[in-house]
């Protein structure tokens, strides 16, 4: 293994040679006699550890040049570990240097074995710091908690998740369908101190209202006809953990009241029960609806909205974070290709363009579906727009003059309307905004069979 690099900054050439001789066995030793050459070696060789004599030329009796060297080196490499070498009775300067960012100090005359202990510790710390920095950078590149995204909008979302996860407040997650709301809810739970307790998701839109109430709050035996046994609801299952109410906009007004009561008093009652049950559960909610609109339509309680949305995390639609789209597409392609054992190396240029131009109304879910399909359909080593079903509508009119293109488009339109209306020309004409005779005329002209 290579020896770690050490820079010795010392203007006394005897001392320099002596240190080099004593340390060369353990380190690759570089030397510098003044500030300028020290900075040169630092930028060229990037030694993680430096020993610095404060008295450097042009004024070897003062310390100004040494302090300047310290400042310059730290500015060049924020992680470099500088060990100040001082004469006897210069402790004050050494401490001042540490205040300005030096790692440690060492008094002359130099005891090499002692110096080695200090150096080894400095190298170790430097390595740990470099590894930590690398991990942080990787995390930034790859995303967070299974969520990919390098765009600043997603970095903001990640940082909000980190901030809110340790707080105990409810969080409202809003965003279009397929933007990752459920993923965010899971991330908040896993980042919180409740991570060892249950995460209980429930989709309020997927369960009929009469069942939802007992699903959420549980019921007592005999509470209604089918209630043969007592049953605990999701609130009780989430005890100590997190309850995720997905599609909260679908919750009926009467259940909104019950939820509000829980948020105010941390208490619930089972359906048909009289006993109040104290629940310690954090509530996260998500919706792709415009709750403000629902409030003004009288479908959502304003007081509940403010209770739930103490903190709101807004997920941007995919089309508003262009730089993420290709990152996501590439990552998903790698995942599905290896799952399907297919050797696919990337996207063709037209496919990249199609991905960038598409509007992604279904957001990441749509992207996942298109790429899953493309991996299965692709014949070559690259994904084409056809594999993604993202062929530009203009493609078939390419290499045609405007007149031919217009006729081809008209023919497509008319044929589609006729097929859709199962051959009923009156209906087809009215859908196309044409009179029946005009439709006949056009069909004649374009050679469409009746
Ligand atoms: N940032 C992301 N990186 C990677 N995958 C993601 C990301 N965001 C979402 N996904 C994936 O996209 C899909 C949709 O995400 P999710 O179910 O969380 O969306 P949603 O907002 O809850 O959608 P809906 O409103 O339709 O329920 C999931 O398969 C999820 O794993
Ligand atoms: Mg969802």
Short mmCIF file of C-alpha atoms and ligand atoms in Angstrom, two decimals:
data_model
loop_
_atom_site.label_atom_id
_atom_site.label_comp_id
_atom_site.label_asym_id
_atom_site.label_seq_id
_atom_site.Cartn_x
_atom_site.Cartn_y
_atom_site.Cartn_z
CA UNK A 1 0.00 0.00 0.00
CA UNK A 2 1.13 3.55 -0.68
CA UNK A 3 2.50 5.45 2.26
CA UNK A 4 0.35 8.38 3.32
CA UNK A 5 1.56 11.76 2.13
CA UNK A 6 2.95 14.22 4.67
CA UNK A 7 4.09 17.77 4.03
CA UNK A 8 6.76 19.25 6.31
CA UNK A 9 6.89 23.06 6.18
CA UNK A 10 10.13 24.16 7.88
CA UNK A 11 12.63 26.86 6.94
CA UNK A 12 15.55 25.37 8.90
CA UNK A 13 17.11 22.99 6.41
CA UNK A 14 18.89 20.88 9.06
CA UNK A 15 15.69 20.29 10.94
CA UNK A 16 13.84 19.56 7.71
CA UNK A 17 16.34 16.90 6.69
CA UNK A 18 16.29 15.41 10.15
CA UNK A 19 12.48 15.13 10.13
CA UNK A 20 12.43 13.71 6.69
CA UNK A 21 14.98 11.10 7.61
CA UNK A 22 13.08 10.12 10.72
CA UNK A 23 9.64 9.97 9.10
CA UNK A 24 10.40 8.59 5.63
CA UNK A 25 9.84 5.02 6.71
CA UNK A 26 6.19 5.62 7.60
CA UNK A 27 5.23 8.46 5.27
CA UNK A 28 5.90 9.82 1.85
CA UNK A 29 7.46 13.08 3.03
CA UNK A 30 7.25 16.30 0.99
CA UNK A 31 9.11 19.41 2.06
CA UNK A 32 8.60 23.14 1.73
CA UNK A 33 10.63 26.00 3.10
CA UNK A 34 8.17 28.86 2.78
CA UNK A 35 4.50 29.67 2.36
CA UNK A 36 4.40 29.78 -1.46
CA UNK A 37 6.09 26.46 -1.99
CA UNK A 38 3.95 24.91 0.75
CA UNK A 39 0.81 25.94 -1.10
CA UNK A 40 2.20 24.56 -4.34
CA UNK A 41 2.90 21.15 -2.83
CA UNK A 42 -0.50 21.15 -1.15
CA UNK A 43 -2.35 21.74 -4.40
CA UNK A 44 -0.23 19.30 -6.39
CA UNK A 45 0.20 16.39 -3.98
CA UNK A 46 -2.80 16.91 -1.72
CA UNK A 47 -1.16 15.63 1.47
CA UNK A 48 -3.89 15.16 4.09
CA UNK A 49 -1.54 16.16 6.93
CA UNK A 50 0.94 19.05 7.20
CA UNK A 51 3.42 20.05 9.90
CA UNK A 52 3.94 23.80 9.96
CA UNK A 53 6.66 25.88 11.58
CA UNK A 54 5.15 29.27 12.31
CA UNK A 55 8.42 31.19 11.81
CA UNK A 56 8.81 31.30 8.05
CA UNK A 57 10.82 33.61 5.77
CA UNK A 58 10.89 36.50 5.05
CA UNK A 59 10.56 36.95 8.86
CA UNK A 60 11.62 33.70 10.48
CA UNK A 61 11.52 35.36 13.91
CA UNK A 62 7.87 36.36 13.68
CA UNK A 63 4.74 34.28 13.27
CA UNK A 64 2.74 36.32 10.72
CA UNK A 65 3.92 34.34 7.71
CA UNK A 66 3.14 31.07 9.48
CA UNK A 67 -0.39 32.22 10.27
CA UNK A 68 -0.87 33.34 6.69
CA UNK A 69 0.30 29.94 5.48
CA UNK A 70 -2.18 28.26 7.83
CA UNK A 71 -5.06 30.37 6.58
CA UNK A 72 -4.17 29.86 2.91
CA UNK A 73 -3.81 26.11 3.29
CA UNK A 74 -7.15 25.73 5.05
CA UNK A 75 -8.80 27.79 2.40
CA UNK A 76 -7.36 25.56 -0.29
CA UNK A 77 -8.32 22.31 1.43
CA UNK A 78 -10.87 22.56 4.22
CA UNK A 79 -10.06 19.08 5.51
CA UNK A 80 -6.27 19.34 5.69
CA UNK A 81 -4.89 18.61 9.17
CA UNK A 82 -2.21 21.16 10.07
CA UNK A 83 0.02 20.43 13.07
CA UNK A 84 1.84 23.51 14.35
CA UNK A 85 5.47 23.00 15.37
CA UNK A 86 6.49 25.66 17.89
CA UNK A 87 9.48 26.56 19.98
CA UNK A 88 9.41 26.54 23.78
CA UNK A 89 7.36 29.34 25.29
CA UNK A 90 5.26 29.85 22.18
CA UNK A 91 2.22 28.06 23.48
CA UNK A 92 0.05 31.15 23.14
CA UNK A 93 0.68 31.28 19.40
CA UNK A 94 0.03 27.58 19.10
CA UNK A 95 -3.32 27.93 20.84
CA UNK A 96 -4.20 30.88 18.64
CA UNK A 97 -3.40 28.77 15.58
CA UNK A 98 -5.72 26.05 16.82
CA UNK A 99 -8.41 28.69 17.23
CA UNK A 100 -7.89 29.47 13.55
CA UNK A 101 -8.31 25.91 12.40
CA UNK A 102 -5.00 24.12 13.02
CA UNK A 103 -5.50 20.54 14.15
CA UNK A 104 -2.89 20.31 16.94
CA UNK A 105 0.50 21.61 18.04
CA UNK A 106 3.81 20.08 18.94
CA UNK A 107 6.72 21.61 20.86
CA UNK A 108 10.37 21.57 19.86
CA UNK A 109 12.69 19.82 20.45
CA UNK A 110 10.92 17.16 18.46
CA UNK A 111 10.56 13.69 19.95
CA UNK A 112 9.97 11.66 16.83
CA UNK A 113 8.06 8.78 18.46
CA UNK A 114 5.68 11.23 20.11
CA UNK A 115 5.25 13.16 16.90
CA UNK A 116 4.36 9.92 15.10
CA UNK A 117 1.51 9.32 17.54
CA UNK A 118 0.10 12.77 16.82
CA UNK A 119 0.57 12.29 13.07
CA UNK A 120 -1.14 8.90 13.04
CA UNK A 121 -4.15 10.30 14.79
CA UNK A 122 -4.29 13.16 12.31
CA UNK A 123 -4.14 10.78 9.34
CA UNK A 124 -6.85 8.63 10.85
CA UNK A 125 -9.17 11.57 11.45
CA UNK A 126 -8.53 12.88 7.97
CA UNK A 127 -9.47 9.52 6.46
CA UNK A 128 -12.68 9.35 8.44
CA UNK A 129 -13.62 12.87 7.39
CA UNK A 130 -12.93 12.16 3.74
CA UNK A 131 -15.03 9.02 3.83
CA UNK A 132 -17.84 10.87 5.52
CA UNK A 133 -17.77 13.59 2.90
CA UNK A 134 -17.83 11.03 0.11
CA UNK A 135 -20.83 9.29 1.64
CA UNK A 136 -22.67 12.57 1.93
CA UNK A 137 -21.99 13.37 -1.69
CA UNK A 138 -23.17 9.96 -2.80
CA UNK A 139 -26.31 10.40 -0.79
CA UNK A 140 -26.95 13.69 -2.51
CA UNK A 141 -26.45 12.17 -5.92
CA UNK A 142 -28.51 9.05 -5.37
CA UNK A 143 -31.33 10.70 -3.52
CA UNK A 144 -32.75 9.88 -0.17
CA UNK A 145 -34.62 6.96 1.39
CA UNK A 146 -35.20 5.27 -1.94
CA UNK A 147 -36.26 8.49 -3.60
CA UNK A 148 -34.19 9.59 -6.53
CA UNK A 149 -33.81 13.19 -7.56
CA UNK A 150 -30.98 15.62 -8.10
CA UNK A 151 -33.13 18.64 -8.91
CA UNK A 152 -33.14 21.43 -6.38
CA UNK A 153 -36.90 20.92 -5.94
CA UNK A 154 -36.29 17.36 -4.79
CA UNK A 155 -33.34 18.36 -2.61
CA UNK A 156 -35.75 20.74 -0.89
CA UNK A 157 -38.22 17.92 -0.38
CA UNK A 158 -35.48 15.71 1.12
CA UNK A 159 -34.43 18.47 3.46
CA UNK A 160 -38.04 19.08 4.55
CA UNK A 161 -38.41 15.38 5.30
CA UNK A 162 -35.29 15.44 7.47
CA UNK A 163 -36.58 18.49 9.33
CA UNK A 164 -40.14 17.33 9.96
CA UNK A 165 -39.37 13.72 10.75
CA UNK A 166 -38.12 14.48 14.25
CA UNK A 167 -41.04 16.78 15.05
CA UNK A 168 -44.22 15.20 16.31
CA UNK A 169 -46.59 17.29 14.22
CA UNK A 170 -48.91 15.99 11.50
CA UNK A 171 -47.66 16.43 7.94
CA UNK A 172 -49.79 16.94 4.88
CA UNK A 173 -48.21 15.64 1.69
CA UNK A 174 -49.67 17.06 -1.48
CA UNK A 175 -48.88 16.39 -5.10
CA UNK A 176 -50.27 14.99 -8.30
CA UNK A 177 -50.86 11.30 -8.70
CA UNK A 178 -47.66 9.27 -8.95
CA UNK A 179 -45.32 11.94 -7.58
CA UNK A 180 -44.19 9.84 -4.62
CA UNK A 181 -46.46 10.88 -1.75
CA UNK A 182 -46.54 7.42 -0.23
CA UNK A 183 -42.77 7.18 -0.49
CA UNK A 184 -42.42 10.45 1.39
CA UNK A 185 -44.75 9.27 4.16
CA UNK A 186 -42.67 6.12 4.61
CA UNK A 187 -39.46 8.15 4.64
CA UNK A 188 -40.76 10.47 7.35
CA UNK A 189 -41.68 7.49 9.49
CA UNK A 190 -38.33 5.76 9.02
CA UNK A 191 -36.45 8.96 9.82
CA UNK A 192 -38.46 9.56 12.99
CA UNK A 193 -37.99 8.15 16.46
CA UNK A 194 -41.10 6.04 15.81
CA UNK A 195 -39.27 3.94 13.24
CA UNK A 196 -39.32 0.79 15.39
CA UNK A 197 -43.10 1.06 15.84
CA UNK A 198 -45.70 0.31 13.17
CA UNK A 199 -46.26 2.38 10.04
CA UNK A 200 -49.92 1.89 9.21
CA UNK A 201 -51.13 3.13 5.82
CA UNK A 202 -54.77 3.29 4.88
CA UNK A 203 -56.26 4.51 1.65
CA UNK A 204 -59.36 6.49 2.53
CA UNK A 205 -60.52 6.51 -1.07
CA UNK A 206 -60.44 2.74 -1.52
CA UNK A 207 -62.82 1.74 1.28
CA UNK A 208 -66.57 2.46 1.32
CA UNK A 209 -67.53 4.99 3.96
CA UNK A 210 -69.51 2.66 6.20
CA UNK A 211 -66.60 0.23 6.40
CA UNK A 212 -63.96 2.91 6.70
CA UNK A 213 -65.20 4.08 10.06
CA UNK A 214 -64.76 0.71 11.73
CA UNK A 215 -61.58 0.10 9.76
CA UNK A 216 -60.10 3.26 11.26
CA UNK A 217 -61.58 3.26 14.73
CA UNK A 218 -62.44 -0.40 15.27
CA UNK A 219 -65.74 -1.64 16.62
CA UNK A 220 -67.25 -3.40 19.60
CA UNK A 221 -68.98 -6.73 19.38
CA UNK A 222 -72.58 -6.16 18.27
CA UNK A 223 -71.97 -2.60 17.10
CA UNK A 224 -73.68 -3.51 13.82
CA UNK A 225 -75.14 -6.62 12.24
CA UNK A 226 -71.87 -8.16 11.09
CA UNK A 227 -69.90 -7.17 14.14
CA UNK A 228 -69.61 -10.65 15.62
CA UNK A 229 -66.42 -9.91 17.47
CA UNK A 230 -64.67 -6.87 18.82
CA UNK A 231 -62.12 -5.50 16.42
CA UNK A 232 -59.32 -3.02 16.74
CA UNK A 233 -59.00 -0.30 14.11
CA UNK A 234 -55.96 1.12 12.37
CA UNK A 235 -55.56 3.85 14.99
CA UNK A 236 -54.98 1.21 17.63
CA UNK A 237 -52.68 -0.76 15.33
CA UNK A 238 -50.63 2.39 14.88
CA UNK A 239 -50.17 2.80 18.64
CA UNK A 240 -46.70 4.24 19.22
CA UNK A 241 -46.11 4.59 15.48
CA UNK A 242 -47.42 6.44 12.47
CA UNK A 243 -50.83 6.40 10.78
CA UNK A 244 -50.75 7.36 7.12
CA UNK A 245 -54.12 8.53 5.79
CA UNK A 246 -53.77 8.39 2.03
CA UNK A 247 -56.28 10.24 -0.16
CA UNK A 248 -57.51 12.22 2.82
CA UNK A 249 -59.63 14.33 0.45
CA UNK A 250 -61.99 11.35 0.14
CA UNK A 251 -62.80 11.25 3.84
CA UNK A 252 -66.48 11.93 4.56
CA UNK A 253 -67.45 14.94 6.65
CA UNK A 254 -68.57 12.79 9.56
CA UNK A 255 -65.25 10.94 9.66
CA UNK A 256 -63.45 14.25 9.37
CA UNK A 257 -65.07 15.24 12.65
CA UNK A 258 -63.85 12.07 14.34
CA UNK A 259 -60.35 12.58 12.98
CA UNK A 260 -60.33 16.17 14.15
CA UNK A 261 -61.30 15.04 17.60
CA UNK A 262 -58.41 12.60 17.67
CA UNK A 263 -55.97 15.31 16.58
CA UNK A 264 -57.21 17.58 19.37
CA UNK A 265 -57.46 15.06 22.19
CA UNK A 266 -55.46 11.99 21.11
CA UNK A 267 -58.52 9.93 21.95
CA UNK A 268 -60.79 7.68 19.91
CA UNK A 269 -63.86 5.55 20.53
CA UNK A 270 -64.54 2.28 18.77
CA UNK A 271 -67.79 2.11 16.80
CA UNK A 272 -70.50 1.11 19.24
CA UNK A 273 -68.14 1.64 22.14
CA UNK A 274 -68.30 3.99 25.08
CA UNK A 275 -64.76 3.75 26.31
CA UNK A 276 -62.28 6.40 25.27
CA UNK A 277 -58.98 4.99 24.12
CA UNK A 278 -55.84 7.04 24.34
CA UNK A 279 -53.74 6.71 21.19
CA UNK A 280 -50.18 7.83 20.67
CA UNK A 281 -49.90 7.90 16.89
CA UNK A 282 -48.51 10.47 14.56
CA UNK A 283 -50.79 11.27 11.63
CA UNK A 284 -49.47 11.81 8.12
CA UNK A 285 -51.94 12.54 5.35
CA UNK A 286 -51.69 12.76 1.59
CA UNK A 287 -53.90 14.02 -1.18
CA UNK A 288 -53.77 14.83 -4.86
CA UNK A 289 -56.87 17.00 -4.50
CA UNK A 290 -57.00 20.72 -4.11
CA UNK A 291 -58.17 20.82 -0.50
CA UNK A 292 -58.67 24.60 -0.55
CA UNK A 293 -61.19 24.06 -3.34
CA UNK A 294 -62.80 21.22 -1.39
CA UNK A 295 -63.11 23.58 1.58
CA UNK A 296 -64.89 26.22 -0.44
CA UNK A 297 -67.14 23.49 -1.91
CA UNK A 298 -68.04 22.54 1.66
CA UNK A 299 -66.53 19.08 1.29
CA UNK A 300 -63.57 19.47 3.60
CA UNK A 301 -63.42 21.03 7.04
CA UNK A 302 -61.20 24.05 7.25
CA UNK A 303 -60.29 23.40 10.91
CA UNK A 304 -59.15 19.89 10.00
CA UNK A 305 -57.14 21.24 7.11
CA UNK A 306 -55.18 23.54 9.41
CA UNK A 307 -54.68 20.79 11.98
CA UNK A 308 -53.34 18.36 9.40
CA UNK A 309 -51.30 20.82 7.44
CA UNK A 310 -49.19 22.23 10.27
CA UNK A 311 -46.42 21.27 7.89
CA UNK A 312 -47.12 20.73 4.20
CA UNK A 313 -44.76 19.01 1.82
CA UNK A 314 -45.49 19.78 -1.80
CA UNK A 315 -44.21 17.28 -4.33
CA UNK A 316 -43.46 18.84 -7.70
CA UNK A 317 -44.80 17.10 -10.80
CA UNK A 318 -42.18 15.39 -12.92
CA UNK A 319 -42.56 17.83 -15.82
CA UNK A 320 -41.39 20.63 -13.52
CA UNK A 321 -38.13 18.93 -12.68
CA UNK A 322 -36.66 18.11 -16.02
CA UNK A 323 -33.21 17.20 -14.76
CA UNK A 324 -34.68 14.41 -12.65
CA UNK A 325 -36.56 12.75 -15.46
CA UNK A 326 -33.54 11.28 -17.20
CA UNK A 327 -31.82 10.40 -13.94
CA UNK A 328 -34.95 8.50 -12.90
CA UNK A 329 -35.42 6.95 -16.33
CA UNK A 330 -31.84 5.68 -16.37
CA UNK A 331 -32.01 4.32 -12.83
CA UNK A 332 -35.32 2.57 -13.51
CA UNK A 333 -33.97 1.16 -16.76
CA UNK A 334 -30.99 -0.35 -14.95
CA UNK A 335 -33.25 -1.81 -12.30
CA UNK A 336 -35.76 -3.44 -14.67
CA UNK A 337 -33.11 -4.57 -17.15
CA UNK A 338 -31.22 -6.45 -14.48
CA UNK A 339 -34.47 -7.85 -13.03
CA UNK A 340 -35.35 -9.16 -16.48
CA UNK A 341 -31.77 -10.18 -17.26
CA UNK A 342 -31.73 -8.07 -20.40
CA UNK A 343 -28.64 -6.40 -21.73
CA UNK A 344 -29.94 -2.91 -22.36
CA UNK A 345 -27.42 -0.13 -22.17
CA UNK A 346 -29.52 2.98 -22.48
CA UNK A 347 -31.85 5.07 -24.60
CA UNK A 348 -31.54 6.06 -28.24
CA UNK A 349 -31.21 9.77 -28.91
CA UNK A 350 -34.82 10.07 -30.14
CA UNK A 351 -35.96 8.23 -27.02
CA UNK A 352 -34.13 10.71 -24.82
CA UNK A 353 -35.80 13.52 -26.71
CA UNK A 354 -39.20 11.89 -26.40
CA UNK A 355 -38.69 11.45 -22.64
CA UNK A 356 -37.74 15.08 -22.28
CA UNK A 357 -40.64 16.33 -24.36
CA UNK A 358 -43.35 14.17 -22.86
CA UNK A 359 -45.60 15.87 -20.32
CA UNK A 360 -45.73 12.94 -17.83
CA UNK A 361 -49.29 13.44 -16.54
CA UNK A 362 -48.90 10.23 -14.51
CA UNK A 363 -45.54 11.36 -13.14
CA UNK A 364 -43.11 8.76 -11.80
CA UNK A 365 -45.63 5.97 -11.85
CA UNK A 366 -46.15 6.55 -15.56
CA UNK A 367 -42.39 6.64 -16.09
CA UNK A 368 -42.04 3.34 -14.25
CA UNK A 369 -44.75 1.72 -16.33
CA UNK A 370 -43.39 2.91 -19.64
CA UNK A 371 -39.89 1.75 -18.82
CA UNK A 372 -41.05 -1.60 -17.48
CA UNK A 373 -42.86 -2.15 -20.73
CA UNK A 374 -39.97 -0.88 -22.84
CA UNK A 375 -37.52 -3.29 -21.19
CA UNK A 376 -39.79 -6.17 -22.12
CA UNK A 377 -40.44 -4.95 -25.65
CA UNK A 378 -36.97 -3.73 -26.62
CA UNK A 379 -35.21 -5.80 -29.23
CA UNK A 380 -31.88 -3.99 -29.43
CA UNK A 381 -29.51 -2.87 -26.76
CA UNK A 382 -31.12 0.55 -26.58
CA UNK A 383 -34.64 1.67 -25.81
CA UNK A 384 -36.40 3.38 -28.72
CA UNK A 385 -39.38 5.78 -28.53
CA UNK A 386 -41.63 2.99 -29.86
CA UNK A 387 -40.69 0.77 -26.91
CA UNK A 388 -41.82 3.54 -24.59
CA UNK A 389 -44.92 4.21 -26.68
CA UNK A 390 -43.73 7.77 -26.94
CA UNK A 391 -43.77 8.19 -30.68
CA UNK A 392 -44.30 11.78 -31.61
CA UNK A 393 -47.70 12.28 -33.26
CA UNK A 394 -45.92 14.18 -36.01
CA UNK A 395 -43.70 11.27 -36.92
CA UNK A 396 -46.03 9.71 -39.46
CA UNK A 397 -46.40 13.04 -41.25
CA UNK A 398 -42.66 13.41 -41.65
CA UNK A 399 -41.39 13.77 -45.21
CA UNK A 400 -44.81 14.93 -46.44
CA UNK A 401 -45.78 18.30 -47.74
CA UNK A 402 -48.29 20.32 -45.74
CA UNK A 403 -51.14 19.42 -48.08
CA UNK A 404 -50.53 15.66 -47.83
CA UNK A 405 -49.98 15.91 -44.08
CA UNK A 406 -53.23 17.81 -43.65
CA UNK A 407 -55.15 15.23 -45.66
CA UNK A 408 -53.56 12.36 -43.77
CA UNK A 409 -54.53 14.01 -40.51
CA UNK A 410 -58.09 14.61 -41.70
CA UNK A 411 -58.36 11.01 -42.82
CA UNK A 412 -57.14 9.78 -39.40
CA UNK A 413 -59.59 12.02 -37.60
CA UNK A 414 -62.58 11.03 -39.67
CA UNK A 415 -61.81 7.32 -39.61
CA UNK A 416 -61.41 7.42 -35.87
CA UNK A 417 -64.71 9.24 -35.35
CA UNK A 418 -66.55 6.79 -37.59
CA UNK A 419 -65.05 3.79 -35.85
CA UNK A 420 -65.79 5.25 -32.44
CA UNK A 421 -69.42 5.82 -33.38
CA UNK A 422 -69.67 2.34 -34.87
CA UNK A 423 -70.35 3.61 -38.39
CA UNK A 424 -73.08 6.06 -37.37
CA UNK A 425 -72.22 8.98 -39.66
CA UNK A 426 -74.67 11.44 -38.11
CA UNK A 427 -73.04 11.00 -34.73
CA UNK A 428 -69.56 11.05 -36.22
CA UNK A 429 -70.32 14.29 -38.05
CA UNK A 430 -71.67 15.97 -34.97
CA UNK A 431 -68.63 14.89 -32.95
CA UNK A 432 -66.35 16.32 -35.62
CA UNK A 433 -68.31 19.54 -35.66
CA UNK A 434 -69.34 19.02 -39.28
CA UNK A 435 -72.67 18.84 -41.02
CA UNK A 436 -73.55 15.45 -42.45
CA UNK A 437 -73.20 16.58 -46.10
CA UNK A 438 -69.77 18.12 -45.39
CA UNK A 439 -68.64 14.84 -43.84
CA UNK A 440 -69.83 12.97 -46.96
CA UNK A 441 -67.99 15.39 -49.17
CA UNK A 442 -64.75 15.00 -47.22
CA UNK A 443 -65.02 11.22 -47.21
CA UNK A 444 -65.46 11.28 -50.97
CA UNK A 445 -62.46 13.54 -51.42
CA UNK A 446 -60.19 11.52 -49.10
CA UNK A 447 -61.35 8.19 -50.44
CA UNK A 448 -62.80 6.87 -47.21
CA UNK A 449 -65.19 3.95 -47.55
CA UNK A 450 -68.56 4.27 -45.89
N1 LIG B 1 -38.29 10.19 -6.21
C1 LIG B 1 -38.57 8.93 -6.57
N2 LIG B 1 -37.58 8.09 -6.94
C2 LIG B 1 -37.87 6.83 -7.32
N3 LIG B 1 -39.08 6.32 -7.40
C3 LIG B 1 -40.10 7.09 -7.06
C4 LIG B 1 -39.91 8.45 -6.64
N4 LIG B 1 -41.12 9.00 -6.38
C5 LIG B 1 -42.01 8.05 -6.63
N5 LIG B 1 -41.44 6.90 -7.03
C6 LIG B 1 -42.12 5.66 -7.42
O1 LIG B 1 -43.24 6.04 -8.20
C7 LIG B 1 -44.39 5.29 -7.85
C8 LIG B 1 -45.47 6.20 -7.37
O2 LIG B 1 -45.12 6.72 -6.10
P1 LIG B 1 -46.20 6.85 -4.95
O3 LIG B 1 -47.09 5.67 -4.89
O4 LIG B 1 -45.50 7.24 -3.70
O5 LIG B 1 -46.99 8.10 -5.54
P2 LIG B 1 -48.29 8.83 -4.98
O6 LIG B 1 -47.98 10.27 -5.02
O7 LIG B 1 -48.69 8.23 -3.69
O8 LIG B 1 -49.34 8.53 -6.12
P3 LIG B 1 -50.97 8.42 -6.02
O9 LIG B 1 -51.49 9.81 -5.74
O10 LIG B 1 -51.34 7.94 -7.37
O11 LIG B 1 -51.25 7.47 -4.92
C9 LIG B 1 -43.94 4.30 -6.80
O12 LIG B 1 -43.68 3.06 -7.42
C10 LIG B 1 -42.68 4.90 -6.24
O13 LIG B 1 -41.80 3.90 -5.80
MG1 LIG B 2 -50.37 7.12 -3.22
#
